[in-house]
CSV table of N, CA, C and O in Angstrom, one decimal:
chain,number,residue,atom,x,y,z
A,1,MET,N,0.8,-1.2,0.0
A,1,MET,CA,0.0,0.0,0.0
A,1,MET,C,0.9,1.2,0.0
A,1,MET,O,0.6,2.2,-0.8
A,2,LEU,N,1.9,1.3,0.9
A,2,LEU,CA,2.8,2.4,0.9
A,2,LEU,C,3.6,2.6,-0.3
A,2,LEU,O,3.8,3.7,-0.8
A,3,SER,N,4.1,1.5,-0.9
A,3,SER,CA,4.9,1.6,-2.1
A,3,SER,C,4.0,2.1,-3.3
A,3,SER,O,4.4,2.8,-4.1
A,4,THR,N,2.7,1.7,-3.3
A,4,THR,CA,1.8,2.2,-4.3
A,4,THR,C,1.6,3.7,-4.1
A,4,THR,O,1.6,4.5,-5.1
A,5,ARG,N,1.5,4.1,-2.9
A,5,ARG,CA,1.2,5.5,-2.6
A,5,ARG,C,2.5,6.3,-3.0
A,5,ARG,O,2.3,7.4,-3.5
A,6,VAL,N,3.6,5.8,-2.7
A,6,VAL,CA,4.9,6.5,-3.0
A,6,VAL,C,5.0,6.6,-4.5
A,6,VAL,O,5.4,7.7,-5.0
A,7,SER,N,4.7,5.6,-5.2
A,7,SER,CA,4.8,5.6,-6.7
A,7,SER,C,3.9,6.6,-7.3
A,7,SER,O,4.2,7.3,-8.3
A,8,HIS,N,2.7,6.7,-6.7
A,8,HIS,CA,1.7,7.7,-7.2
A,8,HIS,C,2.2,9.1,-6.9
A,8,HIS,O,2.0,10.0,-7.8
A,9,GLN,N,2.9,9.3,-5.8
A,9,GLN,CA,3.4,10.6,-5.5
A,9,GLN,C,4.6,10.9,-6.5
A,9,GLN,O,4.7,12.1,-6.9
A,10,VAL,N,5.4,10.0,-6.8
A,10,VAL,CA,6.4,10.2,-7.8
A,10,VAL,C,5.9,10.6,-9.1
A,10,VAL,O,6.3,11.6,-9.8
A,11,ILE,N,4.8,9.9,-9.5
A,11,ILE,CA,4.1,10.3,-10.8
A,11,ILE,C,3.5,11.7,-10.7
A,11,ILE,O,3.7,12.5,-11.6
A,12,ASN,N,2.9,12.0,-9.6
A,12,ASN,CA,2.3,13.3,-9.4
A,12,ASN,C,3.4,14.4,-9.5
A,12,ASN,O,3.2,15.4,-10.0
A,13,CYS,N,4.5,14.1,-8.9
A,13,CYS,CA,5.6,15.1,-8.8
A,13,CYS,C,6.1,15.3,-10.2
A,13,CYS,O,6.3,16.4,-10.7
A,14,ALA,N,6.2,14.2,-11.0
A,14,ALA,CA,6.7,14.4,-12.4
A,14,ALA,C,5.7,15.1,-13.3
A,14,ALA,O,6.1,15.8,-14.3
A,15,SER,N,4.4,15.0,-13.0
A,15,SER,CA,3.4,15.5,-13.8
A,15,SER,C,3.0,16.9,-13.4
A,15,SER,O,2.0,17.5,-13.8
A,16,GLY,N,3.7,17.5,-12.4
A,16,GLY,CA,3.4,18.9,-12.0
A,16,GLY,C,2.6,18.9,-10.7
A,16,GLY,O,2.4,20.0,-10.2
A,17,GLY,N,2.2,17.8,-10.1
A,17,GLY,CA,1.5,17.8,-8.8
A,17,GLY,C,2.5,17.6,-7.6
A,17,GLY,O,2.2,17.0,-6.7
A,18,GLY,N,3.7,18.2,-7.7
A,18,GLY,CA,4.7,18.0,-6.8
A,18,GLY,C,4.4,18.6,-5.4
A,18,GLY,O,4.8,18.1,-4.4
A,19,GLY,N,3.6,19.6,-5.4
A,19,GLY,CA,3.2,20.2,-4.1
A,19,GLY,C,2.5,19.3,-3.2
A,19,GLY,O,2.7,19.2,-2.0
A,20,VAL,N,1.6,18.6,-3.8
A,20,VAL,CA,0.7,17.6,-3.0
A,20,VAL,C,1.6,16.4,-2.5
A,20,VAL,O,1.5,16.0,-1.4
A,21,ALA,N,2.5,16.0,-3.4
A,21,ALA,CA,3.4,14.8,-3.0
A,21,ALA,C,4.3,15.2,-1.8
A,21,ALA,O,4.5,14.5,-0.9
A,22,ILE,N,4.8,16.4,-1.9
A,22,ILE,CA,5.7,16.9,-0.8
A,22,ILE,C,4.9,17.1,0.5
A,22,ILE,O,5.4,16.7,1.5
A,23,ASP,N,3.7,17.6,0.4
A,23,ASP,CA,2.8,17.7,1.6
A,23,ASP,C,2.6,16.4,2.2
A,23,ASP,O,2.6,16.2,3.4
A,24,ASN,N,2.3,15.4,1.3
A,24,ASN,CA,2.0,14.0,1.8
A,24,ASN,C,3.2,13.5,2.5
A,24,ASN,O,3.1,12.8,3.6
A,25,LYS,N,4.4,13.7,1.9
A,25,LYS,CA,5.6,13.2,2.6
A,25,LYS,C,5.9,13.8,3.9
A,25,LYS,O,6.3,13.2,4.9
A,26,ILE,N,5.7,15.1,4.0
A,26,ILE,CA,5.9,15.9,5.2
A,26,ILE,C,4.9,15.4,6.3
A,26,ILE,O,5.3,15.1,7.4
A,27,GLU,N,3.7,15.1,5.9
A,27,GLU,CA,2.7,14.6,6.8
A,27,GLU,C,3.0,13.2,7.3
A,27,GLU,O,2.9,12.9,8.5
A,28,GLN,N,3.5,12.4,6.4
A,28,GLN,CA,4.0,11.1,6.8
A,28,GLN,C,5.1,11.1,7.8
A,28,GLN,O,5.2,10.4,8.8
A,29,ALA,N,6.1,12.0,7.5
A,29,ALA,CA,7.2,12.2,8.4
A,29,ALA,C,6.8,12.7,9.7
A,29,ALA,O,7.3,12.2,10.8
A,30,MET,N,5.9,13.6,9.8
A,30,MET,CA,5.4,14.2,11.0
A,30,MET,C,4.7,13.1,11.8
A,30,MET,O,4.8,13.0,13.0
A,31,ASP,N,3.9,12.3,11.1
A,31,ASP,CA,3.2,11.2,11.8
A,31,ASP,C,4.2,10.2,12.4
A,31,ASP,O,4.0,9.7,13.5
A,32,LEU,N,5.2,9.9,11.6
A,32,LEU,CA,6.3,9.0,12.1
A,32,LEU,C,7.0,9.5,13.4
A,32,LEU,O,7.2,8.8,14.4
A,33,VAL,N,7.3,10.8,13.3
A,33,VAL,CA,8.0,11.4,14.5
A,33,VAL,C,7.0,11.4,15.7
A,33,VAL,O,7.4,11.1,16.8
A,34,LYS,N,5.8,11.7,15.4
A,34,LYS,CA,4.8,11.7,16.5
A,34,LYS,C,4.7,10.4,17.1
A,34,LYS,O,4.6,10.2,18.4
A,35,SER,N,4.6,9.3,16.3
A,35,SER,CA,4.5,8.0,16.9
A,35,SER,C,5.7,7.6,17.7
A,35,SER,O,5.6,7.0,18.7
A,36,HIS,N,6.9,7.9,17.2
A,36,HIS,CA,8.1,7.6,17.9
A,36,HIS,C,8.2,8.4,19.3
A,36,HIS,O,8.5,7.8,20.3
A,37,LEU,N,7.8,9.7,19.2
A,37,LEU,CA,7.7,10.4,20.5
A,37,LEU,C,6.7,9.9,21.5
A,37,LEU,O,7.0,9.8,22.7
A,38,MET,N,5.6,9.5,21.0
A,38,MET,CA,4.6,8.9,21.9
A,38,MET,C,5.1,7.6,22.5
A,38,MET,O,4.9,7.4,23.7
A,39,TYR,N,5.7,6.8,21.7
A,39,TYR,CA,6.3,5.5,22.2
A,39,TYR,C,7.4,5.8,23.3
A,39,TYR,O,7.4,5.2,24.4
A,40,ALA,N,8.3,6.8,23.0
A,40,ALA,CA,9.3,7.2,24.0
A,40,ALA,C,8.7,7.7,25.3
A,40,ALA,O,9.2,7.4,26.4
A,41,VAL,N,7.7,8.5,25.2
A,41,VAL,CA,7.0,9.1,26.3
A,41,VAL,C,6.4,8.0,27.2
A,41,VAL,O,6.5,8.0,28.4
A,42,ARG,N,5.7,7.0,26.5
A,42,ARG,CA,5.1,5.9,27.2
A,42,ARG,C,6.1,5.1,28.0
A,42,ARG,O,5.9,4.7,29.1
A,43,GLU,N,7.2,4.8,27.3
A,43,GLU,CA,8.3,4.1,28.0
A,43,GLU,C,8.8,4.8,29.2
A,43,GLU,O,9.0,4.3,30.3
A,44,GLU,N,9.0,6.1,29.1
A,44,GLU,CA,9.5,7.0,30.2
A,44,GLU,C,8.5,7.0,31.3
A,44,GLU,O,8.9,6.9,32.5
A,45,VAL,N,7.2,7.1,31.0
A,45,VAL,CA,6.2,7.1,32.0
A,45,VAL,C,6.2,5.7,32.8
A,45,VAL,O,6.1,5.7,34.0
A,46,GLU,N,6.4,4.6,32.1
A,46,GLU,CA,6.5,3.3,32.8
A,46,GLU,C,7.7,3.3,33.7
A,46,GLU,O,7.6,2.8,34.8
A,47,VAL,N,8.8,3.8,33.3
A,47,VAL,CA,10.0,3.8,34.1
A,47,VAL,C,9.8,4.7,35.3
A,47,VAL,O,10.2,4.3,36.5
A,48,LEU,N,9.2,5.8,35.1
A,48,LEU,CA,9.0,6.7,36.3
A,48,LEU,C,7.9,6.1,37.3
A,48,LEU,O,8.1,6.2,38.5
A,49,LYS,N,6.9,5.4,36.7
A,49,LYS,CA,6.0,4.8,37.6
A,49,LYS,C,6.7,3.7,38.5
A,49,LYS,O,6.4,3.6,39.7
A,50,GLU,N,7.6,3.0,37.9
A,50,GLU,CA,8.3,1.9,38.6
A,50,GLU,C,9.2,2.6,39.7
A,50,GLU,O,9.3,2.1,40.8
A,51,GLN,N,9.9,3.7,39.3
A,51,GLN,CA,10.7,4.4,40.3
A,51,GLN,C,9.9,4.9,41.5
A,51,GLN,O,10.3,4.9,42.6
A,52,ILE,N,8.7,5.5,41.1
A,52,ILE,CA,7.8,6.0,42.2
A,52,ILE,C,7.4,4.8,43.1
A,52,ILE,O,7.4,5.0,44.3
A,53,LYS,N,7.0,3.7,42.5
A,53,LYS,CA,6.6,2.5,43.3
A,53,LYS,C,7.8,2.1,44.3
A,53,LYS,O,7.5,1.9,45.5
A,54,GLU,N,9.0,2.1,43.8
A,54,GLU,CA,10.1,1.7,44.6
A,54,GLU,C,10.4,2.7,45.7
A,54,GLU,O,10.7,2.3,46.9
A,55,LEU,N,10.2,4.0,45.4
A,55,LEU,CA,10.5,5.0,46.4
A,55,LEU,C,9.4,5.0,47.5
A,55,LEU,O,9.7,5.3,48.6
A,56,VAL,N,8.1,4.7,47.1
A,56,VAL,CA,7.1,4.6,48.1
A,56,VAL,C,7.3,3.5,49.0
A,56,VAL,O,7.2,3.6,50.2
A,57,GLU,N,7.8,2.3,48.4
A,57,GLU,CA,8.1,1.2,49.3
A,57,GLU,C,9.2,1.5,50.2
A,57,GLU,O,9.2,1.2,51.4
A,58,ARG,N,10.3,2.2,49.7
A,58,ARG,CA,11.4,2.5,50.6
A,58,ARG,C,11.0,3.5,51.7
A,58,ARG,O,11.4,3.4,52.8
A,59,ASN,N,10.2,4.5,51.3
A,59,ASN,CA,9.7,5.4,52.3
A,59,ASN,C,8.9,4.7,53.4
A,59,ASN,O,9.1,5.0,54.6
A,60,SER,N,8.1,3.8,53.0
A,60,SER,CA,7.3,3.1,54.0
A,60,SER,C,8.2,2.3,54.9
A,60,SER,O,8.0,2.3,56.1
A,61,LEU,N,9.2,1.6,54.3
A,61,LEU,CA,10.1,0.9,55.2
A,61,LEU,C,10.9,1.8,56.1
A,61,LEU,O,11.0,1.5,57.3
A,62,LEU,N,11.3,2.9,55.7
A,62,LEU,CA,12.0,3.9,56.5
A,62,LEU,C,11.1,4.4,57.6
A,62,LEU,O,11.6,4.6,58.7
A,63,GLU,N,9.9,4.7,57.3
A,63,GLU,CA,8.9,5.2,58.3
A,63,GLU,C,8.7,4.1,59.4
A,63,GLU,O,8.6,4.4,60.6
A,64,ARG,N,8.6,2.8,59.0
A,64,ARG,CA,8.4,1.8,60.0
A,64,ARG,C,9.7,1.6,60.8
A,64,ARG,O,9.6,1.5,62.1
A,65,GLU,N,10.9,1.7,60.2
A,65,GLU,CA,12.1,1.7,61.0
A,65,GLU,C,12.2,2.9,61.9
A,65,GLU,O,12.6,2.7,63.1
A,66,ASN,N,11.8,4.0,61.5
A,66,ASN,CA,11.8,5.2,62.3
A,66,ASN,C,10.9,5.0,63.5
A,66,ASN,O,11.3,5.3,64.7
A,67,ALA,N,9.7,4.5,63.3
A,67,ALA,CA,8.8,4.3,64.4
A,67,ALA,C,9.4,3.3,65.4
A,67,ALA,O,9.2,3.4,66.6
A,68,LEU,N,10.0,2.2,64.9
A,68,LEU,CA,10.6,1.2,65.8
A,68,LEU,C,11.7,1.8,66.6
A,68,LEU,O,11.8,1.6,67.8
A,69,LEU,N,12.6,2.6,65.9
A,69,LEU,CA,13.7,3.2,66.7
A,69,LEU,C,13.2,4.2,67.7
A,69,LEU,O,13.7,4.3,68.8
A,70,LYS,N,12.1,4.9,67.4
A,70,LYS,CA,11.5,5.9,68.4
A,70,LYS,C,11.0,5.1,69.6
A,70,LYS,O,11.1,5.5,70.7
A,71,SER,N,10.4,3.9,69.3
A,71,SER,CA,9.8,3.2,70.4
A,71,SER,C,10.9,2.6,71.3
A,71,SER,O,10.7,2.3,72.5
A,72,LEU,N,12.1,2.3,70.7
A,72,LEU,CA,13.2,1.7,71.5
A,72,LEU,C,14.0,2.7,72.2
A,72,LEU,O,14.8,2.4,73.1
A,73,SER,N,13.9,4.0,71.8
A,73,SER,CA,14.8,5.0,72.4
A,73,SER,C,14.1,5.6,73.6
A,73,SER,O,12.9,5.5,73.8
A,74,ASN,N,14.9,6.2,74.5
A,74,ASN,CA,14.3,6.8,75.7
A,74,ASN,C,14.1,8.3,75.4
A,74,ASN,O,14.5,8.9,74.4
A,75,SER,N,13.4,9.0,76.3
A,75,SER,CA,13.0,10.4,76.1
A,75,SER,C,14.2,11.3,76.0
A,75,SER,O,14.2,12.4,75.3
A,76,ASP,N,15.3,11.0,76.7
A,76,ASP,CA,16.5,11.8,76.7
A,76,ASP,C,17.1,11.8,75.3
A,76,ASP,O,17.5,12.9,74.8
A,77,GLN,N,17.2,10.7,74.6
A,77,GLN,CA,17.7,10.6,73.3
A,77,GLN,C,16.8,11.3,72.3
A,77,GLN,O,17.3,12.0,71.4
A,78,LEU,N,15.5,11.2,72.5
A,78,LEU,CA,14.5,11.9,71.6
A,78,LEU,C,14.6,13.4,71.8
A,78,LEU,O,14.5,14.2,70.8
A,79,SER,N,14.8,13.9,73.0
A,79,SER,CA,14.9,15.3,73.2
A,79,SER,C,16.2,15.9,72.6
A,79,SER,O,16.2,17.1,72.3
A,80,GLN,N,17.2,15.1,72.4
A,80,GLN,CA,18.4,15.6,71.7
A,80,GLN,C,18.3,15.8,70.2
A,80,GLN,O,19.0,16.5,69.6
A,81,LEU,N,17.3,15.1,69.6
A,81,LEU,CA,17.2,15.1,68.2
A,81,LEU,C,16.9,16.5,67.6
A,81,LEU,O,17.6,16.9,66.7
A,82,PRO,N,16.0,17.3,68.1
A,82,PRO,CA,15.7,18.6,67.5
A,82,PRO,C,17.0,19.5,67.6
A,82,PRO,O,17.3,20.2,66.7
A,83,ALA,N,17.7,19.4,68.7
A,83,ALA,CA,18.9,20.3,68.8
A,83,ALA,C,20.0,19.8,67.8
A,83,ALA,O,20.6,20.7,67.2
A,84,GLN,N,20.1,18.5,67.5
A,84,GLN,CA,21.0,18.1,66.6
A,84,GLN,C,20.6,18.4,65.1
A,84,GLN,O,21.4,18.7,64.3
A,85,GLN,N,19.3,18.4,64.9
A,85,GLN,CA,18.8,18.7,63.6
A,85,GLN,C,19.0,20.2,63.2
A,85,GLN,O,19.2,20.5,62.1
A,86,ALA,N,19.0,21.0,64.2
A,86,ALA,CA,19.2,22.5,64.0
A,86,ALA,C,20.7,22.7,63.6
A,86,ALA,O,21.0,23.7,62.9
A,87,ASN,N,21.6,21.8,64.0
A,87,ASN,CA,23.0,22.0,63.7
A,87,ASN,C,23.3,21.0,62.5
A,87,ASN,O,23.5,19.8,62.7
A,88,PRO,N,23.5,21.6,61.3
A,88,PRO,CA,23.7,20.7,60.1
A,88,PRO,C,25.0,19.9,60.2
A,88,PRO,O,25.1,18.9,59.5
A,89,GLY,N,26.0,20.3,60.9
A,89,GLY,CA,27.2,19.6,61.0
A,89,GLY,C,27.2,18.4,61.8
A,89,GLY,O,28.1,17.6,61.9
A,90,SER,N,26.1,18.1,62.5
A,90,SER,CA,26.0,17.0,63.4
A,90,SER,C,25.2,15.8,62.9
A,90,SER,O,24.7,15.0,63.6
A,91,THR,N,25.0,15.8,61.6
A,91,THR,CA,24.2,14.8,61.0
A,91,THR,C,24.8,13.4,61.2
A,91,THR,O,24.0,12.4,61.4
A,92,SER,N,26.1,13.2,61.2
A,92,SER,CA,26.7,11.9,61.5
A,92,SER,C,26.4,11.5,62.9
A,92,SER,O,26.2,10.3,63.2
A,93,GLN,N,26.5,12.5,63.8
A,93,GLN,CA,26.2,12.1,65.2
A,93,GLN,C,24.8,11.7,65.4
A,93,GLN,O,24.4,10.8,66.1
A,94,GLN,N,23.9,12.4,64.7
A,94,GLN,CA,22.4,12.1,64.8
A,94,GLN,C,22.2,10.7,64.3
A,94,GLN,O,21.5,9.9,64.9
A,95,GLN,N,22.8,10.4,63.2
A,95,GLN,CA,22.6,9.0,62.6
A,95,GLN,C,23.2,8.0,63.5
A,95,GLN,O,22.6,6.9,63.7
A,96,ALA,N,24.3,8.3,64.2
A,96,ALA,CA,24.9,7.3,65.1
A,96,ALA,C,23.9,7.1,66.3
A,96,ALA,O,23.7,6.0,66.8
A,97,VAL,N,23.3,8.2,66.8
A,97,VAL,CA,22.4,8.1,67.9
A,97,VAL,C,21.2,7.3,67.5
A,97,VAL,O,20.7,6.4,68.2
A,98,ILE,N,20.7,7.5,66.3
A,98,ILE,CA,19.5,6.8,65.9
A,98,ILE,C,19.8,5.3,65.5
A,98,ILE,O,19.0,4.4,65.8
A,99,ALA,N,20.9,5.1,64.9
A,99,ALA,CA,21.3,3.8,64.5
A,99,ALA,C,21.5,2.8,65.6
A,99,ALA,O,21.4,1.6,65.4
A,100,GLN,N,21.9,3.3,66.8
A,100,GLN,CA,22.3,2.4,67.9
A,100,GLN,C,21.1,2.4,68.9
A,100,GLN,O,20.8,3.4,69.4
A,101,PRO,N,20.5,1.2,69.1
A,101,PRO,CA,19.5,1.2,70.1
A,101,PRO,C,20.1,1.4,71.5
A,101,PRO,O,21.2,1.1,71.7
A,102,PRO,N,19.3,1.9,72.4
A,102,PRO,CA,19.8,2.1,73.8
A,102,PRO,C,20.2,0.8,74.4
A,102,PRO,O,19.6,-0.2,74.3
A,103,GLN,N,21.4,0.9,75.1
A,103,GLN,CA,21.9,-0.3,75.8
A,103,GLN,C,21.9,0.0,77.3
A,103,GLN,O,22.2,1.1,77.7
A,104,PRO,N,21.7,-1.0,78.1
A,104,PRO,CA,21.7,-0.8,79.5
A,104,PRO,C,23.1,-0.5,80.0
A,104,PRO,O,24.1,-0.9,79.4
A,105,ALA,N,23.2,0.4,81.0
A,105,ALA,CA,24.5,0.8,81.5
A,105,ALA,C,25.1,-0.4,82.2
A,105,ALA,O,24.5,-1.1,83.0
A,106,GLN,N,26.4,-0.6,82.0
A,106,GLN,CA,27.1,-1.7,82.6
A,106,GLN,C,28.2,-1.2,83.5
A,106,GLN,O,28.9,-0.3,83.1
A,107,PRO,N,28.4,-1.7,84.7
A,107,PRO,CA,29.4,-1.2,85.5
A,107,PRO,C,30.8,-1.6,84.9
A,107,PRO,O,30.9,-2.6,84.2
A,108,PRO,N,31.8,-0.8,85.1
A,108,PRO,CA,33.1,-1.1,84.6
A,108,PRO,C,33.6,-2.4,85.1
A,108,PRO,O,33.4,-2.7,86.3
A,109,GLN,N,34.3,-3.2,84.3
A,109,GLN,CA,34.7,-4.5,84.7
A,109,GLN,C,36.1,-4.4,85.4
A,109,GLN,O,36.9,-3.6,85.0
A,110,GLN,N,36.2,-5.1,86.5
A,110,GLN,CA,37.5,-5.1,87.2
A,110,GLN,C,38.4,-6.0,86.5
A,110,GLN,O,38.1,-7.1,86.1
A,111,PRO,N,39.7,-5.6,86.4
A,111,PRO,CA,40.7,-6.5,85.8
A,111,PRO,C,40.9,-7.8,86.6
A,111,PRO,O,40.9,-7.7,87.9
A,112,ASN,N,41.1,-8.9,86.0
A,112,ASN,CA,41.3,-10.1,86.7
A,112,ASN,C,42.8,-10.2,87.1
A,112,ASN,O,43.7,-10.2,86.2
A,113,VAL,N,43.0,-10.2,88.4
A,113,VAL,CA,44.4,-10.2,88.9
A,113,VAL,C,44.5,-11.6,89.6
A,113,VAL,O,43.8,-11.8,90.6
A,114,SER,N,45.3,-12.4,89.1
A,114,SER,CA,45.5,-13.7,89.7
A,114,SER,C,46.7,-13.7,90.5
A,114,SER,O,47.8,-13.3,90.1
A,115,SER,N,46.6,-14.2,91.7
A,115,SER,CA,47.8,-14.4,92.6
A,115,SER,C,48.5,-15.7,92.3
A,115,SER,O,47.9,-16.7,92.4
A,116,ALA,N,49.7,-15.6,91.9
A,116,ALA,CA,50.4,-16.9,91.5
A,116,ALA,C,51.3,-17.4,92.6
A,116,ALA,O,51.8,-16.9,93.5
């Protein structure tokens, strides 16, 4: 069908109907570009949807982890968080406080001295 159409356009062009043939070729080219762009946009949309899904899952996981860490921490540790968040240089300290669950205080161990 397309080859027949192209051959008719060549005949039209040779017989003086060149303007119509050129218009048809331009229209075909524009349709082709449009279909390629639509395909590329659809692919990109699918990629972005997948990224959004992964980010939502990660966010949910981090929110659950945050809630767990808050439940395991004591009020003294939680009261330190806003002060540390106000100081941007202490982000590594803040992460260290959050990353380590509270541990019970242990008395210092006495060195073992054996009498020989």
